[in-house]
Coordinates of C-alpha atoms in Angstrom, one line a residue:
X1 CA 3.6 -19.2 -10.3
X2 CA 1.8 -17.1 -13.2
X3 CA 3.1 -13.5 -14.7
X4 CA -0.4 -12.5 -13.6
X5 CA 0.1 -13.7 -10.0
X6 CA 4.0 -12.3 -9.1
X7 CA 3.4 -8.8 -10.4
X8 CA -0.2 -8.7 -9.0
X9 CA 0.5 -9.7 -5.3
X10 CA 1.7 -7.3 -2.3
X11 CA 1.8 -8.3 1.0
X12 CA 3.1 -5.3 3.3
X13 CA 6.6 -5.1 2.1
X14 CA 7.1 -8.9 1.5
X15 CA 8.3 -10.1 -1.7
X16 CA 8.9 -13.8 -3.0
X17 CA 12.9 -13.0 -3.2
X18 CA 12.4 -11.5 0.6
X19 CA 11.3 -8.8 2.6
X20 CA 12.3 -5.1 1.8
X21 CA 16.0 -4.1 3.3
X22 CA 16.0 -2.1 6.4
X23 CA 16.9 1.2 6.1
X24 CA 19.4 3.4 8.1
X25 CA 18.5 7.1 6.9
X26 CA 15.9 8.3 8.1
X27 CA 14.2 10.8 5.0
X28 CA 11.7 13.8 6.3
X29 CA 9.1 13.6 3.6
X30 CA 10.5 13.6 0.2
X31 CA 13.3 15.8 1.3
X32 CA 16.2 13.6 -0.3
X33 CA 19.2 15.7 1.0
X34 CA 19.8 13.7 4.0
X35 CA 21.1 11.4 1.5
X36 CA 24.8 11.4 0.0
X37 CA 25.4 9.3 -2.6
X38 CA 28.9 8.4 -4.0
X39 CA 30.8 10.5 -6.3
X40 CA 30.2 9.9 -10.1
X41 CA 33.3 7.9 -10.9
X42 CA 34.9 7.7 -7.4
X43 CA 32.9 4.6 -6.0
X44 CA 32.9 1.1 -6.6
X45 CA 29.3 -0.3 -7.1
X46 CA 28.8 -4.6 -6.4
X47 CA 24.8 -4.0 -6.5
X48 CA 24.2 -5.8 -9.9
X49 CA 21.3 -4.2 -13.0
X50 CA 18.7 -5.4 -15.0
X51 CA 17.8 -2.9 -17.9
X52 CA 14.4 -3.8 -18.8
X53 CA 13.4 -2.5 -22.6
X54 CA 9.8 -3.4 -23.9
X55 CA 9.9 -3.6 -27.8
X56 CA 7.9 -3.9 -30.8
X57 CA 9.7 -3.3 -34.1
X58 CA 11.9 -0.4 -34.7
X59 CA 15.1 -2.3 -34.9
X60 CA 17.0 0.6 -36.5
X61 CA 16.0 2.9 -32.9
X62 CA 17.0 0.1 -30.9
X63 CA 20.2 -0.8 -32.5
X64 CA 21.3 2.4 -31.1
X65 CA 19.6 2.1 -27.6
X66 CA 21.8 -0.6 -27.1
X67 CA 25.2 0.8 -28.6
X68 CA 24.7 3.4 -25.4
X69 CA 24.2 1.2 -23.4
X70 CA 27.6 -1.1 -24.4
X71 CA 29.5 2.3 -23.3
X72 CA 28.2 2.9 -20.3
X73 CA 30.7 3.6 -17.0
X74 CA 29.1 0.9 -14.5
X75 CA 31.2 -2.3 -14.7
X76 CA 29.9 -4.6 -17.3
X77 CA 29.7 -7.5 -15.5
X78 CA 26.8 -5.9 -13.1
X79 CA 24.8 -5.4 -16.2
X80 CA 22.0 -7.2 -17.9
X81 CA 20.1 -5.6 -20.8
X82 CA 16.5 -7.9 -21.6
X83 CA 15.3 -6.5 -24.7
X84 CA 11.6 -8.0 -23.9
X85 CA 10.1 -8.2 -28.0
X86 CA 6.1 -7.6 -27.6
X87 CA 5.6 -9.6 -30.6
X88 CA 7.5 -7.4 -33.4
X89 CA 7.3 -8.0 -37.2
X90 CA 10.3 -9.5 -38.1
X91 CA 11.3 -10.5 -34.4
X92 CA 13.6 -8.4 -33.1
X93 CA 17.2 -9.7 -33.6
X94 CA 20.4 -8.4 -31.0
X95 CA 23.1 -6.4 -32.9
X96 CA 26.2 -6.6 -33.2
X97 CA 27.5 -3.4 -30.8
X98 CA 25.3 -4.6 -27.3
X99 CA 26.2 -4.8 -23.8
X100 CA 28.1 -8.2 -23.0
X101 CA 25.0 -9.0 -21.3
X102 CA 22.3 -9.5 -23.5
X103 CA 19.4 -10.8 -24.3
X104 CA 15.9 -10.9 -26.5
X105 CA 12.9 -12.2 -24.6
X106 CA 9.4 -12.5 -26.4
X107 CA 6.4 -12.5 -24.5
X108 CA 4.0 -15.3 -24.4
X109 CA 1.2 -15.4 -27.0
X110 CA -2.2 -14.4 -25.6
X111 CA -0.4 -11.7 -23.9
X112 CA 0.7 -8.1 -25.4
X113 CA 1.6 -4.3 -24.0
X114 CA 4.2 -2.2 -22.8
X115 CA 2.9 -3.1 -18.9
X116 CA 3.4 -6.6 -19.6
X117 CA 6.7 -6.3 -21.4
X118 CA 7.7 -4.3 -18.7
X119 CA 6.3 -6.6 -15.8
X120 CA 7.9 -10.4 -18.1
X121 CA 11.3 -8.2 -18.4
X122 CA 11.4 -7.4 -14.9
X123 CA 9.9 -11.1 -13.4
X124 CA 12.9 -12.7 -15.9
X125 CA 15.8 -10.6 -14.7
X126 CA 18.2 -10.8 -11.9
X127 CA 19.8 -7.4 -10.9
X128 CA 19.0 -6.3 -7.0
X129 CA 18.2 -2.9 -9.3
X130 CA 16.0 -2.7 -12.5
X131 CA 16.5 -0.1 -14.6
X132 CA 13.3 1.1 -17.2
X133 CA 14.6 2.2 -20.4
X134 CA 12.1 3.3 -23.9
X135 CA 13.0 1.0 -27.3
X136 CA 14.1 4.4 -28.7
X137 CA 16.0 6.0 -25.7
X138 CA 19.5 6.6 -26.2
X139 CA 21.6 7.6 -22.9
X140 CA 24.8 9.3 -22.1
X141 CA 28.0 7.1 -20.5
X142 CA 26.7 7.6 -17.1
X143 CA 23.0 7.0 -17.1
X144 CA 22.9 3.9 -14.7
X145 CA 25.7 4.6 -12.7
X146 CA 24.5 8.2 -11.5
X147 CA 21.4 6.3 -10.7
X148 CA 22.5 3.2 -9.4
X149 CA 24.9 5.1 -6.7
X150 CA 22.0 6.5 -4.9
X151 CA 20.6 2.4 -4.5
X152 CA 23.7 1.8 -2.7
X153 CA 22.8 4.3 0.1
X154 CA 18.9 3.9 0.7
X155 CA 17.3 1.2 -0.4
X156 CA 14.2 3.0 -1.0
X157 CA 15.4 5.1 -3.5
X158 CA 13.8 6.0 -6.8
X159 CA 15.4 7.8 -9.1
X160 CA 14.5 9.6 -12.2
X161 CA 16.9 10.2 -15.1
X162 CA 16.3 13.9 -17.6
X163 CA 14.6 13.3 -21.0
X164 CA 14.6 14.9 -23.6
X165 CA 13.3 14.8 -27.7
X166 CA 16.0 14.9 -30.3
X167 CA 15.2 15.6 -33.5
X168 CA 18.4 14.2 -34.8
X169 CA 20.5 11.4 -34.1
X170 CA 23.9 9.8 -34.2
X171 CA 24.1 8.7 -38.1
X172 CA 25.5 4.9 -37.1
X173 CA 25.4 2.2 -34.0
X174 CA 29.1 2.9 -34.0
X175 CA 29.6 6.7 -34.0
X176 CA 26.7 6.7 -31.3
X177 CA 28.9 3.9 -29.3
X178 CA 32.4 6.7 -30.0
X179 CA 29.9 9.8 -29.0
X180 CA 29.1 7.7 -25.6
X181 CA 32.4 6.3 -24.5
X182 CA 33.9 9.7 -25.4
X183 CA 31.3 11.9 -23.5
X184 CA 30.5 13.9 -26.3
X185 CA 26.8 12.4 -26.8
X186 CA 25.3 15.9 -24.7
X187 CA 27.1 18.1 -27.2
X188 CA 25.3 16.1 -30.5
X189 CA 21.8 15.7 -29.3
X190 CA 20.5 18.9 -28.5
X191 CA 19.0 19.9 -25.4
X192 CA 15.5 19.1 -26.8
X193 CA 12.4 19.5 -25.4
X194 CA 11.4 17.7 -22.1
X195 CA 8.5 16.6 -20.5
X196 CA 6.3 20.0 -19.5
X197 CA 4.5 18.8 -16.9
X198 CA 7.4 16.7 -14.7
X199 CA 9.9 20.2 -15.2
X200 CA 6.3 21.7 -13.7
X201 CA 6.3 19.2 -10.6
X202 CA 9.8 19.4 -10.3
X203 CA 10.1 23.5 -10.1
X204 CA 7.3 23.7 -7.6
X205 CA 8.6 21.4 -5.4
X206 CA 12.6 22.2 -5.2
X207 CA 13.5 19.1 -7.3
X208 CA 10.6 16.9 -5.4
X209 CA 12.4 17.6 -1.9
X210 CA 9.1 19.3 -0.9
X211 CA 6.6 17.1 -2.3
X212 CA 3.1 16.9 -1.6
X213 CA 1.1 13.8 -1.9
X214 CA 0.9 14.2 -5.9
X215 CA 4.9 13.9 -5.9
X216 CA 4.8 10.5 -7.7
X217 CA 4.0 12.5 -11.1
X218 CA 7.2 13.1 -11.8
X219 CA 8.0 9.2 -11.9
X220 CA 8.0 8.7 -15.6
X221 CA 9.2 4.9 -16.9
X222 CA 11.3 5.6 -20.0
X223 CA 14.6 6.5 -17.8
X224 CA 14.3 5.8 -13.9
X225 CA 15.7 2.9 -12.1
X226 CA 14.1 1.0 -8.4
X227 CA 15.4 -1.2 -6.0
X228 CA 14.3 -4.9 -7.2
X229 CA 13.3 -5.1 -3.6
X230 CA 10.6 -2.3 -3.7
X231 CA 9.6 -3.0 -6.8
X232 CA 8.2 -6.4 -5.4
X233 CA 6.6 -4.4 -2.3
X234 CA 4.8 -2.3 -4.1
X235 CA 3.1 -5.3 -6.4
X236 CA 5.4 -4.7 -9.7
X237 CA 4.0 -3.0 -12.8
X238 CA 0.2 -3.7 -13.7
X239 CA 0.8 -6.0 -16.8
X240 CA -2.7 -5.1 -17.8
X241 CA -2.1 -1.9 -18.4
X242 CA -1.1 -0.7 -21.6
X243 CA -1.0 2.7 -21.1
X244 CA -1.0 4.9 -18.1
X245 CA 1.3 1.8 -16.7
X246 CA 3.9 4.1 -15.0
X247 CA 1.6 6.9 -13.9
X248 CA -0.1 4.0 -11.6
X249 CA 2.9 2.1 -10.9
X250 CA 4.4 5.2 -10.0
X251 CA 1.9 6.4 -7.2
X252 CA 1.9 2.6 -5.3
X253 CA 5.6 3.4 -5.7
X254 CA 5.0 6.1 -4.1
X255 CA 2.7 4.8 -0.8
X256 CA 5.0 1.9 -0.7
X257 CA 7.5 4.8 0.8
X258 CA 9.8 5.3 -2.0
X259 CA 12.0 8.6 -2.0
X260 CA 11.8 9.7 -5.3
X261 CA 14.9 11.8 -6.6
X262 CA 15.4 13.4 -10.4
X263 CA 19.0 12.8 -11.1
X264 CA 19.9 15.3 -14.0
X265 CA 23.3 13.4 -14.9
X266 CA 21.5 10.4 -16.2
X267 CA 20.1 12.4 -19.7
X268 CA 18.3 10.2 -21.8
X269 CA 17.0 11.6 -25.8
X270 CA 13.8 10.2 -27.1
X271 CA 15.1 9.8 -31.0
X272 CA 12.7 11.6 -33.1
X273 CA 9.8 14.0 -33.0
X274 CA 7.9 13.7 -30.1
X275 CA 3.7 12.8 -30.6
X276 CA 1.2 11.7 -28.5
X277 CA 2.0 8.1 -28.5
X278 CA 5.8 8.3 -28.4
X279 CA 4.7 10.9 -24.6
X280 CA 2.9 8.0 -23.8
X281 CA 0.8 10.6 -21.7
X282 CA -2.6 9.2 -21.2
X283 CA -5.3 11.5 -22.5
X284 CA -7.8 13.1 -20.1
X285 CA -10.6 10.4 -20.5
X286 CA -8.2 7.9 -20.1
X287 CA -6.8 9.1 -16.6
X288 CA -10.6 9.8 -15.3
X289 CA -12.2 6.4 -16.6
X290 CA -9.4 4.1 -16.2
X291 CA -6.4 4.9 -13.8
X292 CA -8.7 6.5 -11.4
X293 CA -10.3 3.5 -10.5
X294 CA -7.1 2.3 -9.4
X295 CA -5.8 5.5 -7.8
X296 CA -7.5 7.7 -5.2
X297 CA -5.2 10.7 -5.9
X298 CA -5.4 12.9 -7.2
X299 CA -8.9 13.8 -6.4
X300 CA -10.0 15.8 -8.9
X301 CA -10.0 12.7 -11.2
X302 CA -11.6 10.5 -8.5
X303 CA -14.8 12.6 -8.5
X304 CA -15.7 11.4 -11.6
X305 CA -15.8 8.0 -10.5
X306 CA -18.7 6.4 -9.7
X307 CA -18.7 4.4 -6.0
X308 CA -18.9 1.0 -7.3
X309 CA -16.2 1.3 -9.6
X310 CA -13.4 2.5 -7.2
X311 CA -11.1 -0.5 -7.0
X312 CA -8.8 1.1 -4.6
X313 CA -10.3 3.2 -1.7
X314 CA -8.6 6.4 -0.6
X315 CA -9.6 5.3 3.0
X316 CA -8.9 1.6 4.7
X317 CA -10.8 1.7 8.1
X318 CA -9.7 -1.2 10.6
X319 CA -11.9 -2.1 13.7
X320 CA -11.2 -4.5 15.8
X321 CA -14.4 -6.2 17.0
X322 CA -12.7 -9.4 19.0
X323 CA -14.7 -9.9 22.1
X324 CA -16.7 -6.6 21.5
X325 CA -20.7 -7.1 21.7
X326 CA -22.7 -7.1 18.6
X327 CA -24.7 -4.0 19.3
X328 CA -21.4 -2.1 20.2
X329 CA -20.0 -3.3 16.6
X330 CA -23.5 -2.0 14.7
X331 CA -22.9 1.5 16.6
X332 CA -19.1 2.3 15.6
X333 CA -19.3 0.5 11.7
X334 CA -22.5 1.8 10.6
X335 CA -21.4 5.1 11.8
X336 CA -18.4 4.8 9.4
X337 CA -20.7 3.5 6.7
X338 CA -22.8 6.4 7.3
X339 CA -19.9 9.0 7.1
X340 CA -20.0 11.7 4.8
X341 CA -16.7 10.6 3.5
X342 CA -18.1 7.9 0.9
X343 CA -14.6 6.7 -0.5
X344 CA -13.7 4.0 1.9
X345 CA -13.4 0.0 2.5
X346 CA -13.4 -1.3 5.9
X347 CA -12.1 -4.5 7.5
X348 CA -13.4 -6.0 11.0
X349 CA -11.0 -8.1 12.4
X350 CA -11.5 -11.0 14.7
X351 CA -11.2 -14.8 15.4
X352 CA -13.8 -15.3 12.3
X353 CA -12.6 -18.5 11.9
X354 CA -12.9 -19.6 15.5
X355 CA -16.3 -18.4 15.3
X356 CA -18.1 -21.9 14.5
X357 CA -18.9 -23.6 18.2
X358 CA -18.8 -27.1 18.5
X359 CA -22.1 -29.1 19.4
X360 CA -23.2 -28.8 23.1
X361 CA -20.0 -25.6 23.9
X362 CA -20.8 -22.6 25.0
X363 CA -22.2 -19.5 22.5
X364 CA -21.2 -16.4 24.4
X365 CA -19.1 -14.2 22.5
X366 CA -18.6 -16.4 19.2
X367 CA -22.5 -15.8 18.6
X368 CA -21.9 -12.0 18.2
X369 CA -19.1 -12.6 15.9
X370 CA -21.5 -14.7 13.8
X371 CA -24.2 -12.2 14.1
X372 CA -21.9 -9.4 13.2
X373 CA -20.3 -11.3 10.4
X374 CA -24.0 -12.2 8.8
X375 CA -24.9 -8.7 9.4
X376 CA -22.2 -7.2 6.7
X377 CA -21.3 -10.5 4.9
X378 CA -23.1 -8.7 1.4
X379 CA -21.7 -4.8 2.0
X380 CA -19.1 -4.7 -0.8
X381 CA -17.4 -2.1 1.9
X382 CA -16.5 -4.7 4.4
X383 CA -14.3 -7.7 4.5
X384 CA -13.2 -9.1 7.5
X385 CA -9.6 -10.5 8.5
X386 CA -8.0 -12.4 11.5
X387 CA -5.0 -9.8 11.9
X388 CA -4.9 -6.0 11.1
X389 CA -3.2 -5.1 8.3
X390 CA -0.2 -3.4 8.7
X391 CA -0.5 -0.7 6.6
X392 CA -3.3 0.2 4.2
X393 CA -1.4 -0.3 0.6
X394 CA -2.4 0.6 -1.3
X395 CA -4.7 3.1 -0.4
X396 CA -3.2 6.2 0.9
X397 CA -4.7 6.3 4.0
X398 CA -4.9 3.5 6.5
X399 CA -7.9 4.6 9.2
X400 CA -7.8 2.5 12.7
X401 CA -11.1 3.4 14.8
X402 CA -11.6 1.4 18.4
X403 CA -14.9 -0.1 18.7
X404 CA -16.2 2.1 21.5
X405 CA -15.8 5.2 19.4
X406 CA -18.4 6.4 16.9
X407 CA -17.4 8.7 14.4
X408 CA -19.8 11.9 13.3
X409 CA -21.0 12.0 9.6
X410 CA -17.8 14.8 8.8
X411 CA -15.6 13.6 11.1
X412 CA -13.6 11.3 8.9
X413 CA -14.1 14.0 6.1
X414 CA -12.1 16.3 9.3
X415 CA -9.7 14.2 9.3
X416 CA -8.6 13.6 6.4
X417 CA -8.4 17.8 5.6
X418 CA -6.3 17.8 8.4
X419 CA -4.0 15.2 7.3
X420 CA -4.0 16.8 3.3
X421 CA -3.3 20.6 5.3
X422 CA -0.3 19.4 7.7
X423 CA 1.2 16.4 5.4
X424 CA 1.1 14.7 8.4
X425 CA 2.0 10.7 8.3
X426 CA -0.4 10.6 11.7
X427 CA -3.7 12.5 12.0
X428 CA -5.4 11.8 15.8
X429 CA -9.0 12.5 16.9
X430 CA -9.1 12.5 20.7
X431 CA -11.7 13.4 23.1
X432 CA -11.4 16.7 24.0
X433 CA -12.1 14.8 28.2
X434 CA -9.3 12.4 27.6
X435 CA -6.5 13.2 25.3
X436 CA -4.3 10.4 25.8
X437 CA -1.9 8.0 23.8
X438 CA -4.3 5.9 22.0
X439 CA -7.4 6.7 23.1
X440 CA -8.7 8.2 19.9
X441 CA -9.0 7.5 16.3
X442 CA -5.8 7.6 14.3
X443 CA -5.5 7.9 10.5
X444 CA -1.9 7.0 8.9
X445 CA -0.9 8.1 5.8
X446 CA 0.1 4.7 4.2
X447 CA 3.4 5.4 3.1
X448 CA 4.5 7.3 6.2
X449 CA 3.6 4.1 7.4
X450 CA 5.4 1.7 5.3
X451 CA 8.7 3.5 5.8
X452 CA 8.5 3.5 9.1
X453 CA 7.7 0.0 9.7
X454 CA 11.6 0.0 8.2
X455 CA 13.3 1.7 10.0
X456 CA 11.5 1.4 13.7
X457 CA 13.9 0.1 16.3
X458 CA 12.4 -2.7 18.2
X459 CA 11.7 -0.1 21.8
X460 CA 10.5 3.0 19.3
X461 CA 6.6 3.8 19.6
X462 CA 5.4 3.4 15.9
X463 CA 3.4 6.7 16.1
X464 CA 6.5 8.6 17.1
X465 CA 8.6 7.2 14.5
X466 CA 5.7 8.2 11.9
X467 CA 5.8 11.3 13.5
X468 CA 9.6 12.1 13.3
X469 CA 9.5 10.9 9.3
X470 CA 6.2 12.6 8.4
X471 CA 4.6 14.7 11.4
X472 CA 2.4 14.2 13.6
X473 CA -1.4 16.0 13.5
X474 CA -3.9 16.3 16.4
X475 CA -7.8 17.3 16.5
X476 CA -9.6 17.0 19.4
X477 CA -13.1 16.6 19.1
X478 CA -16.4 17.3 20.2
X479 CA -19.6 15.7 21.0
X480 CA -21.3 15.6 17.6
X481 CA -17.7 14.4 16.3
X482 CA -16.5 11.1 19.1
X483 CA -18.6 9.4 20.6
X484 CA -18.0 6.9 23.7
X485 CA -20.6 3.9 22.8
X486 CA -20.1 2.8 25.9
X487 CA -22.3 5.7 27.6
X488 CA -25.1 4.7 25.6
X489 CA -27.9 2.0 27.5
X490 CA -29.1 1.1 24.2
X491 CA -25.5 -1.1 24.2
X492 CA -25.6 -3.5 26.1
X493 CA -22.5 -4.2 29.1
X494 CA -20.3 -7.0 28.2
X495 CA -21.7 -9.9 30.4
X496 CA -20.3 -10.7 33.8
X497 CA -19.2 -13.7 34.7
X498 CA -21.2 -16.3 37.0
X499 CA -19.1 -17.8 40.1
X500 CA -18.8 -21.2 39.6
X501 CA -20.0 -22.7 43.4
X502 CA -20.0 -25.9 44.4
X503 CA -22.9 -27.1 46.8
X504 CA -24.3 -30.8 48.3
X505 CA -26.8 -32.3 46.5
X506 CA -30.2 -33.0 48.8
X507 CA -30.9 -36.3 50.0
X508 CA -31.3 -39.0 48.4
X509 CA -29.1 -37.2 45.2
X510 CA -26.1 -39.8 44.6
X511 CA -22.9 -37.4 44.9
X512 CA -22.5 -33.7 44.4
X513 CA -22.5 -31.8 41.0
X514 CA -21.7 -28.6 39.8
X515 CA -23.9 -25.3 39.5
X516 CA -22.6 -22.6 37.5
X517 CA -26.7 -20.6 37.5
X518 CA -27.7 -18.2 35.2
X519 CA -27.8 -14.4 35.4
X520 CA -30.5 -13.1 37.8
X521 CA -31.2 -16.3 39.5
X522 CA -31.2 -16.2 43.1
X523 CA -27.8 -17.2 45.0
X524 CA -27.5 -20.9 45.6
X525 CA -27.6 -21.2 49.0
X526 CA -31.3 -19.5 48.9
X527 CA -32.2 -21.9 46.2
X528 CA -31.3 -24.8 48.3
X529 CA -33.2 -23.5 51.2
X530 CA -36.4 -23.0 49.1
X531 CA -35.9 -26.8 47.4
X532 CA -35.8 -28.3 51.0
X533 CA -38.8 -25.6 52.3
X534 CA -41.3 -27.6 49.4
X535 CA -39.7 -30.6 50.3
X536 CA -41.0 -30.5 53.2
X537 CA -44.3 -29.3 52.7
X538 CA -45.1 -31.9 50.2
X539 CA -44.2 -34.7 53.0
X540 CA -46.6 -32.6 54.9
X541 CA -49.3 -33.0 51.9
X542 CA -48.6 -36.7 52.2
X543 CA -49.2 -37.5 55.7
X544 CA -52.6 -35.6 55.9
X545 CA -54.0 -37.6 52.7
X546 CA -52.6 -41.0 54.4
X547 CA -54.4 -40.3 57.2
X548 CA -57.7 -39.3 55.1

């Protein structure tokens, strides 16, 4: 299997090594309290780390990168350190002071950037946790094991180490190596000056315990560690992406489920002045013409995006059309084609691939699914799929509509306010007539979804799992806004079926046979009478002109 391939696939929290670990703790939100990691120092960790550094040149920065890292607290023996070489001038050669564990790997040619480093590094190593780390990052004794302790109790942790610029460094390799294993590193470096905009997210959002959608901001690359496991689920880091890389591989983190948690004992100093490219910020242009192709939030980025370029809807709308007529079908999708809410995919899902009839077998309901199928085979909107996706990664929003309901032009637009006002993980239309379980339109937030899909027991309703990890939001609607297709004449009724009868041929037919009719033909017995009725008249007919 291809680089390309691995890190580009997803399939609902399936992973080549194995689906994602069930989890126990059940997390409200973001709101990370309910978890209680070990002790710093009073545990004993057997989860084994990959440390993934991309690197070109600066062999000087990184010979003291990995002098931290040979005096770090977490046994030895659980750590790798891949030092992936993105094609430096002279290669990059291991020094001497390293973890025992350690390795250079240079990417392929043809291939360059720190999303690919970061995706080869992370495709070649072993740990159950990877660990990011910058080529010019030093860290304190217990940088991975005050993040790796909070792996060991959810497995859908995400945690973010503190960095910081330092102007001045650590003279040597082996006074930085003394500095570590002595704890004194925090009293050298100076505080220095940290990223503005996570301490922003951070502050107004009681250390991301109160998160809104826009949480995964705070997920920068340079120090933060993931379960190898949701990595995988949530497709790996885009090796395409040279920039911007952890910005969009932090929000599919993010509807993938992950509780993100900033873990202030794993400091971290950028060595030198900071600059533009050593922030690796993505400049404004960059975020509205590139990364928001790929990402839906947060919004105000999105506008400027024009429809056809929007590789990842914020809306995936499911119906299931299976046995539903083809005029039933046109009403419900091209209502949500019509809908005011323009930034949505849909999938109809059905037996397409039973669809085909075999010479001489009966059409019925397999000639709607073709017709429907022919009907939106060239919409770029729709696709179509035998099963329904389980969630609707990675768009943040995963919409399931029954085919009898038709949507109003605002009503998905309703919706989805409501869902972005309660931070609800389930949003339900219902008729205002009939407000019962499942009888509406429900909209799922997708990573509401994905978590729950871990931790459901197998007798728990999904919606009131969702509900008890993310809340639970209900509108009910009017006329203008749900509407029962089924009401309408101008659908036709499914058709009924025809009792299958058997009756005596006349005479002079060898044996009986089988007549299943058609609809509106008269009942067979009646049709019998009136064969036999002409029979006889036309013996009539005979007998005059033989007598003529």
């Amino acid at each position: 299997m291809s680089l390309n391939k691995h890190v580009g696939s997803h399939v609902d929290g399936v992973s080549h090594r194995g689906r994602v670990e069930r989890v126990l703790t059940r997390v409200f939100r973001n709101d990370w309290s309910a978890l209680t990691p070990p002790d710093i120092g009073g545990w004993t960790p057997d989860l084994s780390v990959s440390v993934v550094i991309p690197a070109r040149g600066g062999q000087d920065r990184l010979d003291l990168v990995l002098a931290a890292l040979a005096g770090q607290t977490y046994p030895e023996h659980l750590v790798e350190v891949l030092v992936v070489d993105d094609h430096s001038r002279p290669p990059l050669r291991l020094p001497e002071l390293r973890p025992r564990r350690c390795r250079v790997l240079t990417v392929p040619d043809g291939t360059w950037g720190a999303g690919y480093a970061r995706a080869y590094g992370a495709h070649a190593g072993t740990g159950d946790i990877l660990v990011w780390l910058d080529a010019d990052t030093v860290v304190g004794r217990e940088f991975i094991e005050a993040q790796a302790r909070w792996h060991h109790v959810h497995a859908e942790a995400v945690t973010l180490g503190r960095v910081a610029f330092a102007d001045s460094a650590p003279d040597s390799p082996a006074e930085l190596l003394a500095q570590v294993r002595a704890g004194t590193l925090h009293d050298e470096m100076a505080p220095g000056r940290g990223h503005e905009w996570i301490e922003r997210v951070l502050a107004d959002s009681d250390d991301l315990r109160d998160a809104d959608h826009l949480g995964f901001h705070a997920y920068l690359g340079a120090a933060a560690a993931v379960r190898r496991s949701l990595y995988e689920a949530a497709g790996g880091v885009d090796p395409d992406l040279d920039l911007g890389q952890d910005t969009e591989f932090g929000y599919r983190l993010w509807q993938a489920g992950a509780v993100m948690i900033p873990e202030p004992a794993a400091t971290a100093w950028h060595v030198g002045p900071a600059g533009t490219a050593r922030t690796r910020l993505p400049s404004q242009r960059f975020r509205t013409e590139v990364l928001a192709e790929l990402m839906p939030h947060p919004h105000a980025y999105r506008e400027r995006v024009p429809a056809h370029r929007r590789r990842v809807p914020l809306v995936h709308a499911v119906v299931d059309v299976a046995g539903a007529p083809y005029d039933l079908v046109r009403g419900c999708v091209d209502r949500l084609l019509d809908s005011a809410e323009t930034d949505l995919a849909l999938t109809l899902v059905a037996d397409w691939e039973g669809a085909g009839t075999a010479p001489g077998a009966p059409v019925g309901p397999h000639l709607d699914l073709r017709l429907i199928q022919a009907n939106y085979l060239r919409d770029p909107r729709v696709s179509f799929a035998s099963r329904t996706p389980r969630t609707g990664f990675p768009s943040p929003f995963l919409l399931q509509v029954p085919v009898a309901w038709g949507l109003g032009q605002v009503a998905l637009s309703r919706l989805l306010a409501g869902a972005e006002r309660s931070r609800a993980g389930l949003t339900e239309l219902y008729p205002a007539a009939s407000p019962t379980r499942d009888a509406g339109v429900r909209l799922w937030r997708t990573r509401a979804l994905a978590r729950a899909l871990r931790v459901r027991g197998e007798d728990e309703d999904l919606g009131d799992v969702v509900a008890e990890l993310h809340g639970r939001y209900r509108i009910h609607a009017g006329q203008d806004t749900l509407t029962d297709l089924s009401l309408y004449r101008s659908v036709p009724p499914p058709p009924r079926p025809v009792p299958r009868v058997e009756r005596t041929a006349a005479a002079g037919d060898a044996g009986a046979r089988r007549d299943t009719g058609r609809a509106g033909d008269p009942p067979p017995e009646r049709r019998a009478g009136r064969l036999a009725r002409w029979r006889e008249r036309l013996a009539g007919l005979a007998r005059r002109r033989g007598r003529g």
